[in-house]
XYZ file of N, CA and C in Angstrom:
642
model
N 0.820 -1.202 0.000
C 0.000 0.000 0.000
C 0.860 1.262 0.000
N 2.022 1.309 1.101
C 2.666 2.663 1.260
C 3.531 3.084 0.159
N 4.262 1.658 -0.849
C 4.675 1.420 -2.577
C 3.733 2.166 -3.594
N 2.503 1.645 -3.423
C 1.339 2.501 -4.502
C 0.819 3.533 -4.052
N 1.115 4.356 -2.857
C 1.157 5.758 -2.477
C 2.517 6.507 -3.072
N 3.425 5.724 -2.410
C 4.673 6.575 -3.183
C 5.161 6.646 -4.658
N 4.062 5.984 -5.223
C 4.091 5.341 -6.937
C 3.186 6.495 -7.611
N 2.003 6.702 -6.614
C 0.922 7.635 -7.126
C 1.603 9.540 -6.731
N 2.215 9.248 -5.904
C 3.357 10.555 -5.240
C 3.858 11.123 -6.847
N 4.699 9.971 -6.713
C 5.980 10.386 -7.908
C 5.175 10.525 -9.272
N 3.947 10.399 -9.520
C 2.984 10.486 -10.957
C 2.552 11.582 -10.614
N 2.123 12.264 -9.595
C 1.517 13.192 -9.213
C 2.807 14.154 -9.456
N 3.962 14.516 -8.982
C 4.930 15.091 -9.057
C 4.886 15.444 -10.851
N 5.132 14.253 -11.315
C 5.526 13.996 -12.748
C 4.630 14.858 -13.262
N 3.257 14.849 -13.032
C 2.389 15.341 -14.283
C 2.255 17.095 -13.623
N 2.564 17.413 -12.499
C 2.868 18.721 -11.962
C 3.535 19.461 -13.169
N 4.878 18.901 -12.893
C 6.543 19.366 -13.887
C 5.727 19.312 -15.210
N 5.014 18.378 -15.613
C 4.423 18.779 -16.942
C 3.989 19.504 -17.819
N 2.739 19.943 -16.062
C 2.332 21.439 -16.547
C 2.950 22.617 -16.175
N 3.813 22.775 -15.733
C 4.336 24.055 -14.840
C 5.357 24.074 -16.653
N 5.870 23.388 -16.631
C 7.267 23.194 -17.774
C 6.218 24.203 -19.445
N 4.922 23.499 -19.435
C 4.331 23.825 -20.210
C 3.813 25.441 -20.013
N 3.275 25.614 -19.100
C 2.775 26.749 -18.646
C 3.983 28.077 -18.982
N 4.974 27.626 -18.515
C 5.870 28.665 -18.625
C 6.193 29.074 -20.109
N 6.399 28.077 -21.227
C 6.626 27.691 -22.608
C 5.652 28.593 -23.212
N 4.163 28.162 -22.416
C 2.930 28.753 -23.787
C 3.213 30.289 -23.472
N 3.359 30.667 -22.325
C 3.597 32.250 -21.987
C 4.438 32.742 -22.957
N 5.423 32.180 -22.682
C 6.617 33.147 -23.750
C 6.162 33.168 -24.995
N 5.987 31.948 -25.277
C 5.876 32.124 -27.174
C 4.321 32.526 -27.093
N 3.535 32.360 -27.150
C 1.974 33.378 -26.796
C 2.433 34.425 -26.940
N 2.834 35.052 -26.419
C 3.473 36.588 -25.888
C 4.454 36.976 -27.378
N 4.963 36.023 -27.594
C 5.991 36.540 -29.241
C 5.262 36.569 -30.125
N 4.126 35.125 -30.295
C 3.065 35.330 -31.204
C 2.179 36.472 -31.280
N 1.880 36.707 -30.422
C 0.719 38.249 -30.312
C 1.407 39.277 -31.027
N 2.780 39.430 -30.040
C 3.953 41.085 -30.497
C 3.266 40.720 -32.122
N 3.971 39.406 -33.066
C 3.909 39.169 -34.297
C 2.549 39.730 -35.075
N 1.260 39.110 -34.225
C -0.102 39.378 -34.860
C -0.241 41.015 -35.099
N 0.263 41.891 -33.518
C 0.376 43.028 -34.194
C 1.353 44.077 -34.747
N 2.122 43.212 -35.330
C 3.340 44.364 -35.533
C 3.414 44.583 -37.477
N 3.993 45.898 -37.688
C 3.646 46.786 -38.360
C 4.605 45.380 -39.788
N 5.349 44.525 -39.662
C 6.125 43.582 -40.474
C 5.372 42.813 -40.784
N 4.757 42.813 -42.293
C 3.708 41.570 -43.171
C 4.056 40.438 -42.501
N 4.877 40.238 -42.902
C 5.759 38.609 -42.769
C 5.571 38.032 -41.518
N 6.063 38.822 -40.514
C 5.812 38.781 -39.117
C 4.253 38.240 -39.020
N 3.280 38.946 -38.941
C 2.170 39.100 -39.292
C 1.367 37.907 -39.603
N 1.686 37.498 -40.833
C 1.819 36.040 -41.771
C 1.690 35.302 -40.776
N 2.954 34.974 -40.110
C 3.722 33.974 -39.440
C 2.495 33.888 -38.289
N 2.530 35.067 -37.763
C 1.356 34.514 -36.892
C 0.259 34.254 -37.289
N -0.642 34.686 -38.041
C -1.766 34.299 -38.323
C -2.073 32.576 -38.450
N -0.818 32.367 -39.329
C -0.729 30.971 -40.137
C -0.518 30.057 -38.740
N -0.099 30.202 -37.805
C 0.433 29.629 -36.792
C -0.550 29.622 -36.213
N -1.896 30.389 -35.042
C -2.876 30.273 -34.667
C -3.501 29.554 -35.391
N -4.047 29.786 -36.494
C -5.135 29.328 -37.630
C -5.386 27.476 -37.614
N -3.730 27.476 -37.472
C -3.085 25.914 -37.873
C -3.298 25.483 -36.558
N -2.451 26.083 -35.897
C -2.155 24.831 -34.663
C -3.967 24.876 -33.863
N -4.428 26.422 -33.557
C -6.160 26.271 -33.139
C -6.933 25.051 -34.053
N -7.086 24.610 -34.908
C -7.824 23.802 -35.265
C -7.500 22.428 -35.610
N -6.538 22.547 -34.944
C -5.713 21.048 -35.293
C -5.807 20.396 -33.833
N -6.624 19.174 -33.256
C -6.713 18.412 -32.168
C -5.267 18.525 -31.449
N -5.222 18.505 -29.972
C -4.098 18.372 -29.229
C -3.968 17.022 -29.263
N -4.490 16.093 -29.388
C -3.991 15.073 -29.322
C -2.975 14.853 -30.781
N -3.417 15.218 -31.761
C -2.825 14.776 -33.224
C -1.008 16.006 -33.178
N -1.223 16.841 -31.990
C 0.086 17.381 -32.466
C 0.655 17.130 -31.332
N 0.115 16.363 -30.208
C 1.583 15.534 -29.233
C 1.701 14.248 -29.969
N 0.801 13.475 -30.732
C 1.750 12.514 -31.624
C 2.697 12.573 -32.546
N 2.352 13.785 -32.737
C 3.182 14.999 -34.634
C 4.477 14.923 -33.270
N 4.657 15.243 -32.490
C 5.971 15.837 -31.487
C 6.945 14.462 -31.137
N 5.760 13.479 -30.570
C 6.491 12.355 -29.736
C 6.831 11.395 -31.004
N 6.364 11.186 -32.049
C 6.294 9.912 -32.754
C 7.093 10.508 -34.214
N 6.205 11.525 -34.516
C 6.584 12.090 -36.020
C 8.059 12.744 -36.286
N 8.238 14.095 -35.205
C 9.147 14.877 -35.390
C 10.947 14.131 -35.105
N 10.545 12.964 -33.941
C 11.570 12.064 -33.703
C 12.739 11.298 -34.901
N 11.888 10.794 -35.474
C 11.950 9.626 -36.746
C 12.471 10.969 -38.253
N 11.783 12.102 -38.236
C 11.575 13.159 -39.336
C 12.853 13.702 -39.098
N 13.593 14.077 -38.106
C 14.769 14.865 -37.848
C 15.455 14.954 -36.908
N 15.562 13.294 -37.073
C 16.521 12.748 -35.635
C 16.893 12.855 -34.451
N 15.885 13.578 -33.609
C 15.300 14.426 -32.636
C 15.391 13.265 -31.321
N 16.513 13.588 -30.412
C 16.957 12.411 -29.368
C 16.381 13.400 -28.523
N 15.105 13.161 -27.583
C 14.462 13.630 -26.706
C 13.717 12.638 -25.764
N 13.352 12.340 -24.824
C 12.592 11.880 -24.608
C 11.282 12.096 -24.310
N 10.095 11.592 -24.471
C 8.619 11.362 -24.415
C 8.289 12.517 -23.964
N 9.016 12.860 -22.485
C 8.308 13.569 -21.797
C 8.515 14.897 -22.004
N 9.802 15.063 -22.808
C 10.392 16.729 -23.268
C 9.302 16.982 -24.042
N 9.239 15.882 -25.438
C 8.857 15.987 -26.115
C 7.220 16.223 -26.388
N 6.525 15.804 -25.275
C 5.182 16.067 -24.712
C 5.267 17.341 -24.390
N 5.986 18.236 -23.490
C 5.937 19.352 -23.295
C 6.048 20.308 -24.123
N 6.938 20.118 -25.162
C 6.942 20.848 -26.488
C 5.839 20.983 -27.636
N 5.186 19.185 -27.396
C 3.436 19.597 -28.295
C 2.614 20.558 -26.984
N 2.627 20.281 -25.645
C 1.485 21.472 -25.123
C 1.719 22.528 -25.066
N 3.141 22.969 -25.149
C 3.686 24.320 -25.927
C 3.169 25.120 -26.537
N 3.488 24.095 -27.657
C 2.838 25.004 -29.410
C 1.454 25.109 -29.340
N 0.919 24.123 -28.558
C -0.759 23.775 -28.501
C -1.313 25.299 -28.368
N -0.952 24.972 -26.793
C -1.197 26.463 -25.917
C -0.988 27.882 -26.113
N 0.088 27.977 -26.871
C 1.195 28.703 -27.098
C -0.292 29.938 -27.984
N -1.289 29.171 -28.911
C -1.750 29.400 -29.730
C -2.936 30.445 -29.180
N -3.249 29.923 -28.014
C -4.763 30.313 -27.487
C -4.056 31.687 -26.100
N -3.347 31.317 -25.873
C -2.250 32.220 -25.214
C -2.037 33.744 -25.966
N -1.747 33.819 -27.560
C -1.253 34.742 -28.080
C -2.938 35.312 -28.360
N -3.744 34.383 -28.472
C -5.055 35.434 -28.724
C -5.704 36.182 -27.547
N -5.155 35.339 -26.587
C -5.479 36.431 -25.365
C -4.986 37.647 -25.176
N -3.553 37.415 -25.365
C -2.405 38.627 -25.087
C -3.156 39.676 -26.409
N -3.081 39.087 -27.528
C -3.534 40.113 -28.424
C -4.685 40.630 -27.910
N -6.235 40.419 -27.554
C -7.207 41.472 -27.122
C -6.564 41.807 -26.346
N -5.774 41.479 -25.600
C -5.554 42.059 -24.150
C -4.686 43.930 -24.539
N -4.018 43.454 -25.728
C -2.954 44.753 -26.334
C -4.401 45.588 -27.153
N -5.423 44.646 -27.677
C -6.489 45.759 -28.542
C -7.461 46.976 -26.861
N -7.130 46.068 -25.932
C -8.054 47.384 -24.988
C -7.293 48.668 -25.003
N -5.856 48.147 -25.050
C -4.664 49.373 -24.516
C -5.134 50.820 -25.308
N -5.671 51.638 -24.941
C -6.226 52.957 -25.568
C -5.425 53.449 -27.008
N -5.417 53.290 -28.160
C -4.393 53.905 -28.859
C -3.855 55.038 -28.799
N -4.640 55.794 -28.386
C -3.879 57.341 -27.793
C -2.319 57.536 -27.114
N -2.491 56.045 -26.297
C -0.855 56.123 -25.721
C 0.069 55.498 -26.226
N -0.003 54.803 -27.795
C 0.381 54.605 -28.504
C 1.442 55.879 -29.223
N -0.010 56.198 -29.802
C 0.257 57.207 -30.974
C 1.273 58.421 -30.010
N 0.781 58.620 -28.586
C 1.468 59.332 -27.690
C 3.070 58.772 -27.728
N 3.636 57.905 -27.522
C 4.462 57.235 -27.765
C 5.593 57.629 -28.789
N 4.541 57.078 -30.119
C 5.510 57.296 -31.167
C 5.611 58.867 -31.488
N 4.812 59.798 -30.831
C 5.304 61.364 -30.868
C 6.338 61.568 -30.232
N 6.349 61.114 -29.413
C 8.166 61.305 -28.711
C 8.951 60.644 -29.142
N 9.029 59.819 -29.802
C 10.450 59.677 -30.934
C 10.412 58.072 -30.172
N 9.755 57.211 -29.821
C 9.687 56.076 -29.240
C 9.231 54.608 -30.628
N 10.553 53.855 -31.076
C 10.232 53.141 -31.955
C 9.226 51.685 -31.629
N 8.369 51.485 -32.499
C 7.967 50.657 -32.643
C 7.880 49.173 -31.183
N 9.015 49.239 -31.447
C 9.723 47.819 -30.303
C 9.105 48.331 -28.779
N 9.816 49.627 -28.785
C 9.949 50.348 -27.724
C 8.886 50.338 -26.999
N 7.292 50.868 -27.874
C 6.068 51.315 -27.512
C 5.618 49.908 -27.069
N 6.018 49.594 -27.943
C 5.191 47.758 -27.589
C 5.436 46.925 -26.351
N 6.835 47.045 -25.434
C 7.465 46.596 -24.668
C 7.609 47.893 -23.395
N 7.313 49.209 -23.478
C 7.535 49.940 -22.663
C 6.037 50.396 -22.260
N 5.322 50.295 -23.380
C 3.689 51.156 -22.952
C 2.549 49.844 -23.217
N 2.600 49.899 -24.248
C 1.268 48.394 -24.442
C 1.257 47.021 -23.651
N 2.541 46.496 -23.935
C 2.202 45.302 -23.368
C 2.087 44.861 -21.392
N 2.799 45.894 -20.654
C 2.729 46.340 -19.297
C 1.349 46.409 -19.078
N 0.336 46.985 -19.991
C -0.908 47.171 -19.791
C -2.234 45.893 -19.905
N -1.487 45.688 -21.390
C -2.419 44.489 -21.651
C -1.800 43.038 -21.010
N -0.923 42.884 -20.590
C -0.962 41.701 -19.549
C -1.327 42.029 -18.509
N -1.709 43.261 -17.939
C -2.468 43.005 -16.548
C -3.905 42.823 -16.771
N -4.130 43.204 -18.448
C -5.556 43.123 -18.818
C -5.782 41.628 -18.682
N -5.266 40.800 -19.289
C -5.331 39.570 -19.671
C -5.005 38.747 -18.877
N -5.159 38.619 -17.018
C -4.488 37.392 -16.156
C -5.752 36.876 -15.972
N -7.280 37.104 -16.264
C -8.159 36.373 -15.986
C -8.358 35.624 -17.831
N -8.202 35.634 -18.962
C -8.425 34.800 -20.009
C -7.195 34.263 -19.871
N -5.819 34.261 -20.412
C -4.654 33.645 -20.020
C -4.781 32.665 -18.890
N -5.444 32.747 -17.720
C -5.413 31.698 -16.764
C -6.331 30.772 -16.841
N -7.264 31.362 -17.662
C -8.639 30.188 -18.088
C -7.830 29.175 -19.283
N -6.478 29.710 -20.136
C -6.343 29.016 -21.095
C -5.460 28.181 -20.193
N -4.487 28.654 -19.285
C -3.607 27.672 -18.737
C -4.287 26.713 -17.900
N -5.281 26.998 -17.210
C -5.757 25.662 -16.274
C -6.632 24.836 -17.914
N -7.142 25.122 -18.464
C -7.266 24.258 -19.494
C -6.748 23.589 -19.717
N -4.851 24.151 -19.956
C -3.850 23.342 -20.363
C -3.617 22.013 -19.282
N -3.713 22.889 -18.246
C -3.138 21.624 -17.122
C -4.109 20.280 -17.184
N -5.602 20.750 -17.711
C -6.184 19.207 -18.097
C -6.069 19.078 -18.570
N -5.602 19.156 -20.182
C -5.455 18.968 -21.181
C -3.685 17.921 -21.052
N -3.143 18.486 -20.480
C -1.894 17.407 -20.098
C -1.725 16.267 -19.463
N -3.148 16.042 -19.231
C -3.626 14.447 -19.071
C -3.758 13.718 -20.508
N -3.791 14.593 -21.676
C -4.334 13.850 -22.841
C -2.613 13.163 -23.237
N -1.615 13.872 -22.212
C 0.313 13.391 -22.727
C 0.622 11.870 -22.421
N -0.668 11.337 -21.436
C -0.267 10.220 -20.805
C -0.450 8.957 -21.733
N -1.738 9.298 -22.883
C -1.788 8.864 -24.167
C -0.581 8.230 -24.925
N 0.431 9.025 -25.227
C 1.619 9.315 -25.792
C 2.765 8.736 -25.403
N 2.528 8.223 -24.267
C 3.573 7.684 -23.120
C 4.576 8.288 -22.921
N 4.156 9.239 -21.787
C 5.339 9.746 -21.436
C 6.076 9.722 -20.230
N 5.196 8.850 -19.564
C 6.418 7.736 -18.599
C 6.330 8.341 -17.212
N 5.640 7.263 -16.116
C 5.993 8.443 -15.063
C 4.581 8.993 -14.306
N 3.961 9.513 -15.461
C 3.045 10.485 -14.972
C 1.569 9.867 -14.441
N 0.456 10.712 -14.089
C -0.983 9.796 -13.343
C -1.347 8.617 -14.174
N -1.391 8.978 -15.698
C -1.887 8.437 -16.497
C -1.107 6.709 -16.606
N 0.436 7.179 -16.633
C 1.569 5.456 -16.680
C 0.863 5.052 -14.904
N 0.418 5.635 -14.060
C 0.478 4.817 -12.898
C -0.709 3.830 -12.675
N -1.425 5.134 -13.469
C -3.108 4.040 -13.581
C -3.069 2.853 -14.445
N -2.199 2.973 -15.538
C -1.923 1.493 -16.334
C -1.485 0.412 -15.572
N -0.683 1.309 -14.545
C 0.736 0.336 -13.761
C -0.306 -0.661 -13.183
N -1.385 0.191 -11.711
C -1.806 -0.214 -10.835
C -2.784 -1.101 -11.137
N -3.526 -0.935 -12.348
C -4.256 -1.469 -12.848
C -4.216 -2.439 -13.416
N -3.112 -2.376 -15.087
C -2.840 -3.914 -15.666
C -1.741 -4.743 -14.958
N -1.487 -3.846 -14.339
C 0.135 -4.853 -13.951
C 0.029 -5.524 -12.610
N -0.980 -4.968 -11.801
C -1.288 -5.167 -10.556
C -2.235 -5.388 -10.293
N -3.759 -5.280 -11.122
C -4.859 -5.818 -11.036
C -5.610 -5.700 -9.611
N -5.192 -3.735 -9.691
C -5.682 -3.212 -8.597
C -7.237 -2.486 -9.255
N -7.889 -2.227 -8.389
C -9.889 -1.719 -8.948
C -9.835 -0.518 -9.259
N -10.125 -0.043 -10.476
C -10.226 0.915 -11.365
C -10.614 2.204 -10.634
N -11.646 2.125 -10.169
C -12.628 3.493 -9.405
C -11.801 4.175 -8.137
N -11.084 3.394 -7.595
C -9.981 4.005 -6.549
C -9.015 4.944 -7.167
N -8.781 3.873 -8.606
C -7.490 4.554 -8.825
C -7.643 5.627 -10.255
N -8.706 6.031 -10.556
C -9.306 6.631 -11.615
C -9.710 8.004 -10.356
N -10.294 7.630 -9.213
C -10.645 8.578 -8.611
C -9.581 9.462 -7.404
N -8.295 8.969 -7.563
C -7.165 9.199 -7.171
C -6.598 10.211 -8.096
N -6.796 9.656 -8.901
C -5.964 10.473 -10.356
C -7.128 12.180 -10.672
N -8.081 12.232 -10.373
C -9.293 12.914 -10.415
C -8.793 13.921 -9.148
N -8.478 13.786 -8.003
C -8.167 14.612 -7.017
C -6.993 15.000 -7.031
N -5.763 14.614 -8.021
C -4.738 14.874 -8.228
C -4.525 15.990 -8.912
N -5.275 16.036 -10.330
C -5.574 16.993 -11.127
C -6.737 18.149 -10.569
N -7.280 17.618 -9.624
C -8.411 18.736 -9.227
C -7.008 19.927 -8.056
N -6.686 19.065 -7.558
C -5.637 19.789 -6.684
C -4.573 20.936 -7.780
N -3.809 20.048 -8.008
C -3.129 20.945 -9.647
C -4.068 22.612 -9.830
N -5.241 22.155 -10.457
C -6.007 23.009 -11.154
C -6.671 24.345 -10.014
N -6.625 23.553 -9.087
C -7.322 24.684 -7.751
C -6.136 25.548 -7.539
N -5.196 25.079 -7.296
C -3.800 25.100 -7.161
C -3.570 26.721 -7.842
N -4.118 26.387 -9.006
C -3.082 27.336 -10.178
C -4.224 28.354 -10.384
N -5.980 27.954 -10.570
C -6.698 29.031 -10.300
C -6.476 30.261 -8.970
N -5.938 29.405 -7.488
C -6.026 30.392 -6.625
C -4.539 31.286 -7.026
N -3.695 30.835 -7.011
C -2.495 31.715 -7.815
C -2.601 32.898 -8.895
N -3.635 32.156 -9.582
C -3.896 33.355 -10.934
C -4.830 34.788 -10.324
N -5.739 33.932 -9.736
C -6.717 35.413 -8.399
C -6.011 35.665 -7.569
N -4.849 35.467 -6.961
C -4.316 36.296 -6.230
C -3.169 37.508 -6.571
N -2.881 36.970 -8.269
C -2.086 37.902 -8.977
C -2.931 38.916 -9.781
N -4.276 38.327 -10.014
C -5.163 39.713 -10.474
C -5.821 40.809 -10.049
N -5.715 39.982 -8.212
C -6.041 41.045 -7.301
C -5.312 41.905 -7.218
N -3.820 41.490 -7.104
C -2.477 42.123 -6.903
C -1.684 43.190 -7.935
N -2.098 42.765 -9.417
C -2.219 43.745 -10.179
C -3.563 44.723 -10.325
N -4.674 44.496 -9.807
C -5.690 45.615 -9.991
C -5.053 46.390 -8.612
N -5.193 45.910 -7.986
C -4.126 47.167 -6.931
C -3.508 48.222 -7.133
N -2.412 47.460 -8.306
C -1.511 48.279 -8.715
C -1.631 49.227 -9.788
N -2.712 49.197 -10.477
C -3.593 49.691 -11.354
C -3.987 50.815 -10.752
């Protein structure tokens, strides 16, 4: 018993690092994708559009197999499962992330924009010194609805095998040990509910903390 506690421990741990690893990933590139959606460079521009468009309508499950199975074999890509899982909820996320950040930059008043570029303030500058300071404090309540999404959604990695996590323990306990499903299905259920409470009370206590500062 105290073996399949410390078995369900270390899965619980595992699929944590999963999402935290992910969480941090979709932020950044979200955040590059948006700058891209609105910046004054076609190409740029392009790049994002084509990138939301694609990866939004394309199942998360079909692009952690494109990551773990496809990209491996395609370009000799020595990673293992579980990097490589984190890198499809990445791009996944990464996608629904940058459309937040972007409304979040369309509330920013254009006035302090255009204010901006009257004082001799380029492009980069305005975007990183005046807009985006604004519209990420706009955006910690949609951004956090997309990340606790993500964190269930990183139950769909266990699919994929990525070794380790709630999903390998429930196989473990189950086929290998021919322990009863509903214990250990409902183990795995309070694991992820914890996670997810977890990261909602974090996100309200940073939106309180920036309307403050507002």
């Amino acid at each position: 018993m105290i073996d399949n506690l410390d078995l369900f421990a270390a899965g619980f741990l595992r699929s944590l690092g999963l999402a935290a690893w992910a969480a941090v990933g979709c932020l950044v590139l979200g955040t590059v994708l948006a700058v891209f959606r609105v910046s004054p460079v076609p190409v740029l521009r392009g790049v994002g559009t084509v990138y939301v468009t694609l990866v939004r309508n394309t199942p998360l499950v079909i692009v952690l197999f494109f990551f773990v199975f496809a990209v491996p074999a395609a370009f000799a890509v020595k990673a293992s499962n579980y990097t490589l899982a984190v890198c499809g909820l990445i791009v996944y996320t990464a996608a629904f992330v940058c459309e937040a950040v972007r409304s979040g930059i369309a509330t920013v008043p254009s006035g302090q924009a255009e204010a901006a570029r009257a004082i001799g303030l380029p492009f980069r500058l305005t975007l990183t010194e005046v807009v985006l300071p604004q519209a990420l404090r706009a955006v910690v309540p949609p951004v956090g609805n997309v990340l606790i999404a993500m964190i269930k959604n990183s139950a769909v990695a266990g699919a994929v095998g990525v070794g380790g996590d709630l999903f390998a323990v429930y196989q473990r306990l189950v086929s290998a040990q021919g322990l009863p499903r509903l214990p250990i299905i409902t183990g795995m259920a309070v694991g992820y509910l914890v996670i997810t409470l977890s990261a909602a009370l974090a996100l309200h206590l940073t939106e309180r903390k920036l309307a403050v500062a507002r």
